[in-house]
GROMACS .gro file of C-alpha atoms in nm:
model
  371
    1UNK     CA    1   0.000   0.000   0.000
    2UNK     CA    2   0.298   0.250   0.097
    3UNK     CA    3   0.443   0.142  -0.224
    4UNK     CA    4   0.167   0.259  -0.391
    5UNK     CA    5   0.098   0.579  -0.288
    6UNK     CA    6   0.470   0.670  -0.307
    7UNK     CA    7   0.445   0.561  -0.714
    8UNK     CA    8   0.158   0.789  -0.690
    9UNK     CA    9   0.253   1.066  -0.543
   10UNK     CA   10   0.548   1.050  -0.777
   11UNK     CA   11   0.338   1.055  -1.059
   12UNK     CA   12   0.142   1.367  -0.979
   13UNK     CA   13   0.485   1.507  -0.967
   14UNK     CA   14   0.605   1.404  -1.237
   15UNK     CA   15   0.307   1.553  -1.406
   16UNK     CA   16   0.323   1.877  -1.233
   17UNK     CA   17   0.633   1.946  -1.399
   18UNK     CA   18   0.558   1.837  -1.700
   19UNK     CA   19   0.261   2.114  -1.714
   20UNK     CA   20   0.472   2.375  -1.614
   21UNK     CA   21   0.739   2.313  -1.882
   22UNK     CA   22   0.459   2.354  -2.106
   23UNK     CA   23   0.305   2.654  -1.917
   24UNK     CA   24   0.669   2.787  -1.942
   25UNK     CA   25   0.677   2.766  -2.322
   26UNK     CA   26   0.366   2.904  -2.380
   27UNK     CA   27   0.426   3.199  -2.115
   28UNK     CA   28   0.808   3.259  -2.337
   29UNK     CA   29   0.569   3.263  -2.637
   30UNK     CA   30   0.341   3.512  -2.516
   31UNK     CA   31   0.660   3.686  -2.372
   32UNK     CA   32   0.806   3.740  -2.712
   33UNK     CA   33   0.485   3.844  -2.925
   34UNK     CA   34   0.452   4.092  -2.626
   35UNK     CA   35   0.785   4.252  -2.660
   36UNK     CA   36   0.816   4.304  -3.041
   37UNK     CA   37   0.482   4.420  -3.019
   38UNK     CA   38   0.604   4.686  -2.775
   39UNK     CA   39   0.911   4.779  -3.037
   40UNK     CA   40   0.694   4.753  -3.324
   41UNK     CA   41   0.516   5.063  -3.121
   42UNK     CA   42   0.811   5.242  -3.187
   43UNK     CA   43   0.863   5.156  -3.555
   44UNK     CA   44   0.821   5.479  -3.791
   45UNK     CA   45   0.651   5.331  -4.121
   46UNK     CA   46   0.912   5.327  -4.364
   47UNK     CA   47   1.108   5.130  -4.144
   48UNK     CA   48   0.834   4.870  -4.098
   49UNK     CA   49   0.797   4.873  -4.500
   50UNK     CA   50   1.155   4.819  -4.488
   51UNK     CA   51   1.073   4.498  -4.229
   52UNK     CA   52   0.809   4.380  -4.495
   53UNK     CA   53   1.033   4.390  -4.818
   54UNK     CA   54   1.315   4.167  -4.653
   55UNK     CA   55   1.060   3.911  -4.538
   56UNK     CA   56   0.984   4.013  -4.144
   57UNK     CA   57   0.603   4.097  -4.062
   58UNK     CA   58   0.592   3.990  -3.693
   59UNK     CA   59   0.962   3.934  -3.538
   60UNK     CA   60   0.902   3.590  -3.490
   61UNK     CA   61   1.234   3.369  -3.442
   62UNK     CA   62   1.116   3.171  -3.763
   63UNK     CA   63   1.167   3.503  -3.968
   64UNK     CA   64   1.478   3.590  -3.837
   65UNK     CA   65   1.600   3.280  -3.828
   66UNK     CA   66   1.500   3.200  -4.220
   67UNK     CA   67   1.571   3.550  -4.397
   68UNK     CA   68   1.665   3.522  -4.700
   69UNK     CA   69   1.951   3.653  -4.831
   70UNK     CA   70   1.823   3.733  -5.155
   71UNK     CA   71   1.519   3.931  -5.046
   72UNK     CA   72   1.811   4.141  -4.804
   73UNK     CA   73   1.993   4.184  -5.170
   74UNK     CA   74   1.675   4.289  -5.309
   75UNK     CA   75   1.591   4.585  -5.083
   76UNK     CA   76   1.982   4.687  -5.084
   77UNK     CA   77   2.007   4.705  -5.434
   78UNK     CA   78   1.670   4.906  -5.462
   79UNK     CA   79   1.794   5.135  -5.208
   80UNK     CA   80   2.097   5.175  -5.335
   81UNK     CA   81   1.938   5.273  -5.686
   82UNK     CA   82   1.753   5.568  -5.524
   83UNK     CA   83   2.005   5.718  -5.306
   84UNK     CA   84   2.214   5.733  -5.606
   85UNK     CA   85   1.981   5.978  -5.865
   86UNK     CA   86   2.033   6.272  -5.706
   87UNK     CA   87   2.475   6.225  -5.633
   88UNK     CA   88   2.542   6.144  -6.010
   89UNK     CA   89   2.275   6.425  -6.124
   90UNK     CA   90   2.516   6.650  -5.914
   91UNK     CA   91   2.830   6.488  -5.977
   92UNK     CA   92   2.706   6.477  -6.362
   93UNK     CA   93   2.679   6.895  -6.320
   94UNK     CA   94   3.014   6.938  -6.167
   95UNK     CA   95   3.193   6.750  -6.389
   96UNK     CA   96   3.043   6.882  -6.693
   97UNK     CA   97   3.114   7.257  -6.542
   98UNK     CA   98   3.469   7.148  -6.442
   99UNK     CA   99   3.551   7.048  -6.813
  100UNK     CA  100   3.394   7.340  -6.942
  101UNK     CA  101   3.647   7.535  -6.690
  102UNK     CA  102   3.949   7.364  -6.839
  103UNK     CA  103   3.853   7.429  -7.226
  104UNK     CA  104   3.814   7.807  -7.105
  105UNK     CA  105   4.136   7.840  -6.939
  106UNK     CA  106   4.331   7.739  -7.242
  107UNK     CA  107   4.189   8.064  -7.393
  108UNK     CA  108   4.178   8.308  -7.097
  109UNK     CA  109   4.449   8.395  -6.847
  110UNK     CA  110   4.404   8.221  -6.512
  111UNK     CA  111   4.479   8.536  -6.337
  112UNK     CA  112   4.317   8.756  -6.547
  113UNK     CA  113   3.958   8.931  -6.466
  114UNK     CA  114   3.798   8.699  -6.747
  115UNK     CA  115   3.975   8.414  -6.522
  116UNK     CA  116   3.892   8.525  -6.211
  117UNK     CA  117   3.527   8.578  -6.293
  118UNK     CA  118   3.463   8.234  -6.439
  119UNK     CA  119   3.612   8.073  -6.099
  120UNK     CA  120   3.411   8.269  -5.911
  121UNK     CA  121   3.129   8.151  -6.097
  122UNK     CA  122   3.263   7.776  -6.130
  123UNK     CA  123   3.239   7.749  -5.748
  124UNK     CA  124   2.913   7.893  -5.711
  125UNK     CA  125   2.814   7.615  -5.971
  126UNK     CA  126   2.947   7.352  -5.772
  127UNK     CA  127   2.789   7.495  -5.450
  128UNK     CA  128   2.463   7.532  -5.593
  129UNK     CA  129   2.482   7.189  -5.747
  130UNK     CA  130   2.555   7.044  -5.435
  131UNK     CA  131   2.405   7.236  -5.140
  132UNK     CA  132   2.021   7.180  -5.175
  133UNK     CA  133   2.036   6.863  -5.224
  134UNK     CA  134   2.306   6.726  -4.997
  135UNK     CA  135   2.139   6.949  -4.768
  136UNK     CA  136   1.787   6.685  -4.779
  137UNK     CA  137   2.036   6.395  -4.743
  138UNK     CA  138   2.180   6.556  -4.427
  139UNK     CA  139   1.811   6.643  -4.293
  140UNK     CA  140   1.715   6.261  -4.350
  141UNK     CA  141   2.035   6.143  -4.131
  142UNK     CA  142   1.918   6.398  -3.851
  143UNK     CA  143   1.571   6.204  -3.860
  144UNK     CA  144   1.767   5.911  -3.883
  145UNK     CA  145   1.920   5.986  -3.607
  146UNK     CA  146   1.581   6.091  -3.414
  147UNK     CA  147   1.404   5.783  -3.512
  148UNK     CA  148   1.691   5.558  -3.366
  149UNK     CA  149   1.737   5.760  -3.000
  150UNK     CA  150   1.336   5.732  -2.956
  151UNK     CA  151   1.405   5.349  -3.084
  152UNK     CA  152   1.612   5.328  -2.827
  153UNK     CA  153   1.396   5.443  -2.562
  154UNK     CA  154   1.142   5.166  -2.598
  155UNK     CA  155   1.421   4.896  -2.681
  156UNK     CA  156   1.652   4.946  -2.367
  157UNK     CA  157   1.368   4.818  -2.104
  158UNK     CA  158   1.178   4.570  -2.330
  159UNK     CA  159   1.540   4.403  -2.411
  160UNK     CA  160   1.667   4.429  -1.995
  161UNK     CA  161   1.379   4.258  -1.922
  162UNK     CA  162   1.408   3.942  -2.143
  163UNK     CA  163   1.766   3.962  -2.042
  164UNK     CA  164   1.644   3.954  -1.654
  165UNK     CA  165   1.405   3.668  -1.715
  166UNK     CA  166   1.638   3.443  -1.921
  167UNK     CA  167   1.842   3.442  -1.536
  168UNK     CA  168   2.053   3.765  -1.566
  169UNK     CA  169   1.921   4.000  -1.361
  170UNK     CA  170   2.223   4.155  -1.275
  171UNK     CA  171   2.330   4.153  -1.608
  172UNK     CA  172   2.005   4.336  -1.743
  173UNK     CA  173   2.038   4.632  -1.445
  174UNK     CA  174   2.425   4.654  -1.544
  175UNK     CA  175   2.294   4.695  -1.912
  176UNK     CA  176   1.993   4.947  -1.818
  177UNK     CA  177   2.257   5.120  -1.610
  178UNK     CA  178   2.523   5.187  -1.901
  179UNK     CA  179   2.256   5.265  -2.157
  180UNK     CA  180   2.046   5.489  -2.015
  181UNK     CA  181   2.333   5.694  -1.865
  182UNK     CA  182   2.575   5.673  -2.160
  183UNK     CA  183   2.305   5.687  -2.456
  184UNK     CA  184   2.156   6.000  -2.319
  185UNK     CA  185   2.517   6.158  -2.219
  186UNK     CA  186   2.668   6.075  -2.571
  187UNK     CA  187   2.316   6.194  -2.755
  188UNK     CA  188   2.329   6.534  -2.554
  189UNK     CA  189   2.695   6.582  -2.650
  190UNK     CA  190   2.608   6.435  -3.065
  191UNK     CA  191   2.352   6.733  -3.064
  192UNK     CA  192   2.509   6.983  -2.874
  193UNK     CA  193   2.894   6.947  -2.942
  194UNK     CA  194   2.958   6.708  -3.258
  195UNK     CA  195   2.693   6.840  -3.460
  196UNK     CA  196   2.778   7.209  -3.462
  197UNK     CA  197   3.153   7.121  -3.494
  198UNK     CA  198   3.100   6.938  -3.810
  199UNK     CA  199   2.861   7.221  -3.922
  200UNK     CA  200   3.137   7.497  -3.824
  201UNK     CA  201   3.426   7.254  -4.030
  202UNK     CA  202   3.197   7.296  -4.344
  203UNK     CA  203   3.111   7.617  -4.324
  204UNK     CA  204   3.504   7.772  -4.276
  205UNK     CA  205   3.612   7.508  -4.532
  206UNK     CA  206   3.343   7.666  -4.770
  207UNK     CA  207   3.459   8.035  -4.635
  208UNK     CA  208   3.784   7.981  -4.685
  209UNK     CA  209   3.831   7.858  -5.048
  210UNK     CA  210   3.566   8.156  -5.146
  211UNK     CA  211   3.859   8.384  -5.011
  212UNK     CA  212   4.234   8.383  -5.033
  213UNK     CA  213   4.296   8.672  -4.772
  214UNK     CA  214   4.212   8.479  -4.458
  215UNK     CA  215   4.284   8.044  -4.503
  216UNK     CA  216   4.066   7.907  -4.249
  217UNK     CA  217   4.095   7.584  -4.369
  218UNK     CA  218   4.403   7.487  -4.045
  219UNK     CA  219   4.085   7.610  -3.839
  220UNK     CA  220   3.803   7.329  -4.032
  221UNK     CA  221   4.070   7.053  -3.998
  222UNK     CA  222   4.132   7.123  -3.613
  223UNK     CA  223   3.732   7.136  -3.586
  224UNK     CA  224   3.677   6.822  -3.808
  225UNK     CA  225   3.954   6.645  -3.595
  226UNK     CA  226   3.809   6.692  -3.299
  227UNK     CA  227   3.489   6.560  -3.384
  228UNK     CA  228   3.643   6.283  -3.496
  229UNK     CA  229   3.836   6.206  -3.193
  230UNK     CA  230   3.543   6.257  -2.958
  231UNK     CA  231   3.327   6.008  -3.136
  232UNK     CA  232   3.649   5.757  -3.102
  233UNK     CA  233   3.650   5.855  -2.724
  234UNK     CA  234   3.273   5.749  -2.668
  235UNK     CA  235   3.317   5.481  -2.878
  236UNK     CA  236   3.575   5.327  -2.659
  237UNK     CA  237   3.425   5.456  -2.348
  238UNK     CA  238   3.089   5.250  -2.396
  239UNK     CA  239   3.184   4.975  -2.506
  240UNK     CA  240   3.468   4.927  -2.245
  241UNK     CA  241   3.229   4.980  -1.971
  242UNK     CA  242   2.931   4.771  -2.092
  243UNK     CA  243   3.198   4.493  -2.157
  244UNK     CA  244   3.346   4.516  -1.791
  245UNK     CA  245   3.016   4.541  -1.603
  246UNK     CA  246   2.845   4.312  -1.820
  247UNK     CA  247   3.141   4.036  -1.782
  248UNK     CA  248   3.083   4.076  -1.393
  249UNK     CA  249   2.689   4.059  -1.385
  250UNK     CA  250   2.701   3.764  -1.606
  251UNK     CA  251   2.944   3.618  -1.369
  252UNK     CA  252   2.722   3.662  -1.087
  253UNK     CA  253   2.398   3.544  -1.240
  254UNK     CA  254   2.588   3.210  -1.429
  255UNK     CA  255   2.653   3.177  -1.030
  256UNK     CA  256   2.385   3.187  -0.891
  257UNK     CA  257   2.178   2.977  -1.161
  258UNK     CA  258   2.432   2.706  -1.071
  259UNK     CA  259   2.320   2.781  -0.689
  260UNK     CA  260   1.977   2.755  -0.739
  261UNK     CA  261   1.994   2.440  -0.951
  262UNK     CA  262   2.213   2.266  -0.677
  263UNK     CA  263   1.973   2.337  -0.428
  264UNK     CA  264   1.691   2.200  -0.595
  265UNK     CA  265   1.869   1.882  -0.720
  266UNK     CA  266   2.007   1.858  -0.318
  267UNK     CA  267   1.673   1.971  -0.127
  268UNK     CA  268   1.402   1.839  -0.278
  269UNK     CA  269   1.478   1.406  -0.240
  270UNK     CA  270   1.413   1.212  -0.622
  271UNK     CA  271   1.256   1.445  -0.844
  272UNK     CA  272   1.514   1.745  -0.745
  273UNK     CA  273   1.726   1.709  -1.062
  274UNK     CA  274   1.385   1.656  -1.303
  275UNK     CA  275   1.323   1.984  -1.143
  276UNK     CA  276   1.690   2.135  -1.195
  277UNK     CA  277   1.613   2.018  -1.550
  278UNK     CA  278   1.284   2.174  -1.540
  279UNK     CA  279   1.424   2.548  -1.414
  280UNK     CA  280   1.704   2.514  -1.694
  281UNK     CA  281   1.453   2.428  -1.983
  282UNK     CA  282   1.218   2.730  -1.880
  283UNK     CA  283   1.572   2.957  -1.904
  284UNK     CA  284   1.677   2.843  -2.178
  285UNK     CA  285   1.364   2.932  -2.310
  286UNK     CA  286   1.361   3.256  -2.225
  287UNK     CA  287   1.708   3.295  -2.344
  288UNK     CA  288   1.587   3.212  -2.695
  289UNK     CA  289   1.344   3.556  -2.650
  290UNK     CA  290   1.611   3.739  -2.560
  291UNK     CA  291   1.842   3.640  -2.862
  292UNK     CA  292   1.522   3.703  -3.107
  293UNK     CA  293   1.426   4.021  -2.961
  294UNK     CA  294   1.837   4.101  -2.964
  295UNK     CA  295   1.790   3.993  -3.329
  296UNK     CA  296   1.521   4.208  -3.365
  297UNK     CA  297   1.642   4.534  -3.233
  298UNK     CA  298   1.953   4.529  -3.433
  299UNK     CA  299   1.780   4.432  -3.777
  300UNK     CA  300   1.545   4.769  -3.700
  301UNK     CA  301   1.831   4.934  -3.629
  302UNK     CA  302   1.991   4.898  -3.922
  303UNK     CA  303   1.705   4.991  -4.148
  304UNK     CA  304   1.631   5.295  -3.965
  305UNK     CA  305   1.984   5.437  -4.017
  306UNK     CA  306   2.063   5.229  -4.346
  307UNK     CA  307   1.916   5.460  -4.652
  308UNK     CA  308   2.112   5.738  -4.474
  309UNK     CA  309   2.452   5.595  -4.438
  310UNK     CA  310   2.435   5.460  -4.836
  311UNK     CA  311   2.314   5.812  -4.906
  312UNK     CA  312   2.581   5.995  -4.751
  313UNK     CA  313   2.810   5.689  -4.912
  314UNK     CA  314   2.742   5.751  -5.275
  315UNK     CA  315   2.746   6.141  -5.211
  316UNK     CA  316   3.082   6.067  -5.051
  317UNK     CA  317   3.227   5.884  -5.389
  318UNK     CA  318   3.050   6.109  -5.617
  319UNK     CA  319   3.186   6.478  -5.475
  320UNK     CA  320   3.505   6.261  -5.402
  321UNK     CA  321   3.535   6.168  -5.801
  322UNK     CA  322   3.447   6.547  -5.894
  323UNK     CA  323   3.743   6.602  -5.688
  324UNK     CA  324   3.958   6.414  -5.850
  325UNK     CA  325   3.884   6.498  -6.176
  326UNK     CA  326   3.894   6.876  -6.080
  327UNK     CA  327   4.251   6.847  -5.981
  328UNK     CA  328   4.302   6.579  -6.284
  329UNK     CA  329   4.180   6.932  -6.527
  330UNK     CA  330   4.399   7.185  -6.311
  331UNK     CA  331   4.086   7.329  -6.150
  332UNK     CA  332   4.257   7.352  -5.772
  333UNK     CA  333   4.006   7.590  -5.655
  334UNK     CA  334   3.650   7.364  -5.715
  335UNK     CA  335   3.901   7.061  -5.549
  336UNK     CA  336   3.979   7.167  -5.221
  337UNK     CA  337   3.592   7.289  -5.192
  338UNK     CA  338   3.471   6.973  -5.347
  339UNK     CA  339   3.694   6.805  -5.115
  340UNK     CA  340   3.573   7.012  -4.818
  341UNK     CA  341   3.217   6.928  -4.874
  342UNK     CA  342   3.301   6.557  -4.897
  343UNK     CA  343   3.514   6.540  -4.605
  344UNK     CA  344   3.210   6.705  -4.380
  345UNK     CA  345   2.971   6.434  -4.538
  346UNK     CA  346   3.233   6.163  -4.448
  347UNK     CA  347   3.209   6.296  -4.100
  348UNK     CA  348   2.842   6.274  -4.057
  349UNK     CA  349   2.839   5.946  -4.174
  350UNK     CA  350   3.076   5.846  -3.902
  351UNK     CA  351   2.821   6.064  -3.675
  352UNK     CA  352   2.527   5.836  -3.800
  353UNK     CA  353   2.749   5.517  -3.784
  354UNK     CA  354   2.840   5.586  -3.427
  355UNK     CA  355   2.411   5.631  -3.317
  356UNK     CA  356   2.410   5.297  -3.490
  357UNK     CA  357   2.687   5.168  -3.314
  358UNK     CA  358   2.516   5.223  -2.981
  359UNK     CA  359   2.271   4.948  -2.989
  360UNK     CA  360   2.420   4.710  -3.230
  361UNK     CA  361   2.745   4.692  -3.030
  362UNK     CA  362   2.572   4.683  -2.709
  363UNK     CA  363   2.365   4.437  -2.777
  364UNK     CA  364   2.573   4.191  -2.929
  365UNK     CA  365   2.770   4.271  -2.631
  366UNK     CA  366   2.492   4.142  -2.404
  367UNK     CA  367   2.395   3.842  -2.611
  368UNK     CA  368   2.745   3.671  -2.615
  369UNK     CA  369   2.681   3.649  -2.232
  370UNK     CA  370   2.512   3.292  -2.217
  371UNK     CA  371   2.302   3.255  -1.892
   0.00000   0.00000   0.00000
C-alpha cells in the first residue's frame, strides 16, 4: 500500500512538472509576441515597410531565423538605386562645369579678370549643385538619427527585461545602467557638441576657399579632428564599460543559476534534478526571447539608419570623383571645396554610424553572455 501511494505521489509530480514546462513555453511565447509588439510601437513606417520587403512581418524567431539573403539583396540594391539619382545628377553637373572650366582656361588667363570671374562663378556652380540637395540627405540622417534615439527608448527596457528573465538579472540592471546613462550623455553631447563642430568645419572650409585673404581651412581641420576624436573617445568609453560590467553581472547570475539548480537537485529528495532540469529548460527558453528580440532590435536598427549611411556613401564617392577629376583638369580651386564638402559628409556618416553603433554593439555585447 505505501508502495503505492509513493508511485503515486510521484506521478502527480512528475506531471506537475511536466505542465509547467509547457506553461513555461507558452508563457516565453506570449513573452516574445509581447515585446516586439512593444518595439513595433516604436517603428516609424518606412522602417516597418523596410521589415516587410526583406521578409519580417511579426519578429518571430522563424523570420529571423530564415531571412533570405536574396530578399536582403533585393531591398539593398533598390535602395541603393535611389540614393544614387540625385549624387550622379550632381556629380554629372560638376563634372560637366569642371571640363567646361578647363577648355576656357586654355583661352583666358588664369589670373586675369575673365579668369577670375569664371572661378568665381565655377564654385558657385558647384555649391549650388551640391548644397540643396546634400542638404535633404543631411536632414534625413538627422531624422535618422531621431528615429533611432526614440528606438532606443522603448528597446533598452523591453530588451533588460528578457535579459532579466532568461536568469541575468544583474546583467540586465548593469545593461539598463550603461545605456540609459551613456546613450543620453553621448546623444546630448552628438547634438550639442559634434553636430555644430561638423557644421562649423563645413562652413570655414566653404569660407575659406571663397577667399584667399584669410585660409581658415588649419581652423576646419582642427574642428573636423576633434569631432572625430570625440566620437572615437565614446566609442571606446561605452563599449569598455558595458563589456566590464556586463562580464561581472554575467558572472554573478551564471553563479547563482548554478546555486539555485544545486539546491533544488540537493533539497528536494528524487525528483530534485527533473526539477533542476525543469528550471534550466524554462531559461533556456527565455534565453531564446532574448536572442530574437536582440535579433530584432539590431535588424530595426539597421534599417532605420541604413538609406542614410548609403546616401551619404554615394554622395561621398560622387563629390570625391568630382574632386579628382577637378585636380586631374587643373581646376585647384572647385578641389579643395569639393573636397571640403566631402570630407564634412564623411564625418556625418561616421556621426550616424556611431548612433548605430550604440545598440548594435551593445547588444551583441549582451547576447554573447550565455546565462
Amino acid at each position: 500500500m505505501a508502495a503505492a501511494l509513493i508511485c503515486i505521489f510521484f506521478l502527480l509530480c512528475t506531471a506537475g512538472i511536466t505542465a509547467s514546462a509547457a506553461n513555461a513555453g507558452e508563457d516565453a511565447q506570449a513573452t516574445l509576441e509581447e515585446s516586439i509588439g512593444q518595439l513595433y510601437e516604436a517603428i516609424d513606417r518606412e522602417t516597418e515597410k523596410a521589415l516587410e520587403s526583406i521578409g519580417i512581418t511579426d519578429g518571430s524567431f522563424t523570420e529571423l531565423s530564415d531571412l533570405s539573403p536574396r530578399l536582403v539583396i533585393t531591398a539593398l540594391l533598390d535602395l541603393l538605386t535611389g540614393a544614387a539619382v540625385q549624387p550622379l545628377k550632381s556629380a554629372g553637373l560638376i563634372c560637366l562645369f569642371l571640363v567646361l572650366g578647363s577648355v576656357t582656361d586654355i583661352f583666358t588667363e588664369k589670373q586675369g579678370s575673365a579668369g577670375a570671374i569664371f572661378s568665381l562663378f565655377g564654385l558657385l556652380w558647384v555649391l549650388l549643385s551640391v548644397l540643396p540637395p546634400l542638404t535633404d540627405a543631411f536632414s534625413a540622417a538627422l531624422s535618422a538619427i531621431r528615429l533611432g534615439a526614440d528606438f532606443l527608448l522603448a528597446y533598452i527596457p523591453v530588451f533588460a527585461g528578457v535579459v532579466a528573465m532568461s536568469g541575468q538579472p544583474l546583467l540586465s540592471a548593469a545593461y539598463s545602467s550603461v545605456m540609459v546613462g551613456l546613450s543620453n550623455v553621448i546623444a546630448a553631447v552628438n547634438g550639442k557638441v559634434l553636430l555644430p563642430l561638423i557644421q562649423g568645419s563645413l562652413l570655414l572650409h566653404v569660407v575659406s576657399v571663397l577667399q584667399e585673404k584669410h585660409s581658415l581651412a588649419d581652423l576646419a581641420a582642427f574642428l573636423k579632428k576633434t569631432a572625430q576624436t570625440a566620437l572615437a573617445f565614446g566609442a571606446a568609453l561605452f563599449t569598455g564599460l558595458l563589456t566590464l560590467k556586463g562580464t561581472l553581472a554575467a558572472s554573478g547570475d551564471s553563479l547563482a543559476v548554478r546555486g539555485v539548480k544545486m539546491a533544488v537537485g540537493a533539497a528536494v529528495p528524487v525528483i530534485g534534478g527533473t526539477l533542476s532540469e525543469a528550471y534550466t529548460s524554462v531559461l533556456g527558453s527565455f534565453s531564446l526571447i532574448r536572442n530574437t528580440v536582440g535579433v530584432f532590435g539590431i535588424v530595426v536598427l539597421l534599417l532605420m539608419h541604413l538609406p542614410s549611411i548609403l546616401a551619404l556613401l554615394l554622395w561621398y564617392f560622387a563629390l570625391s570623383f568630382a574632386a579628382a577629376l577637378g585636380g586631374a583638369l587643373g581646376q585647384e580651386t572647385a578641389k579643395k571645396l569639393l573636397e571640403g564638402i566631402a570630407g564634412a559628409v564623411a564625418l556625418l556618416n561616421v556621426f550616424l554610424l556611431f548612433h548605430a553603433f550604440l545598440l548594435v554593439i551593445s547588444t551583441g555585447v549582451i547576447l554573447q553572455f550565455k546565462g
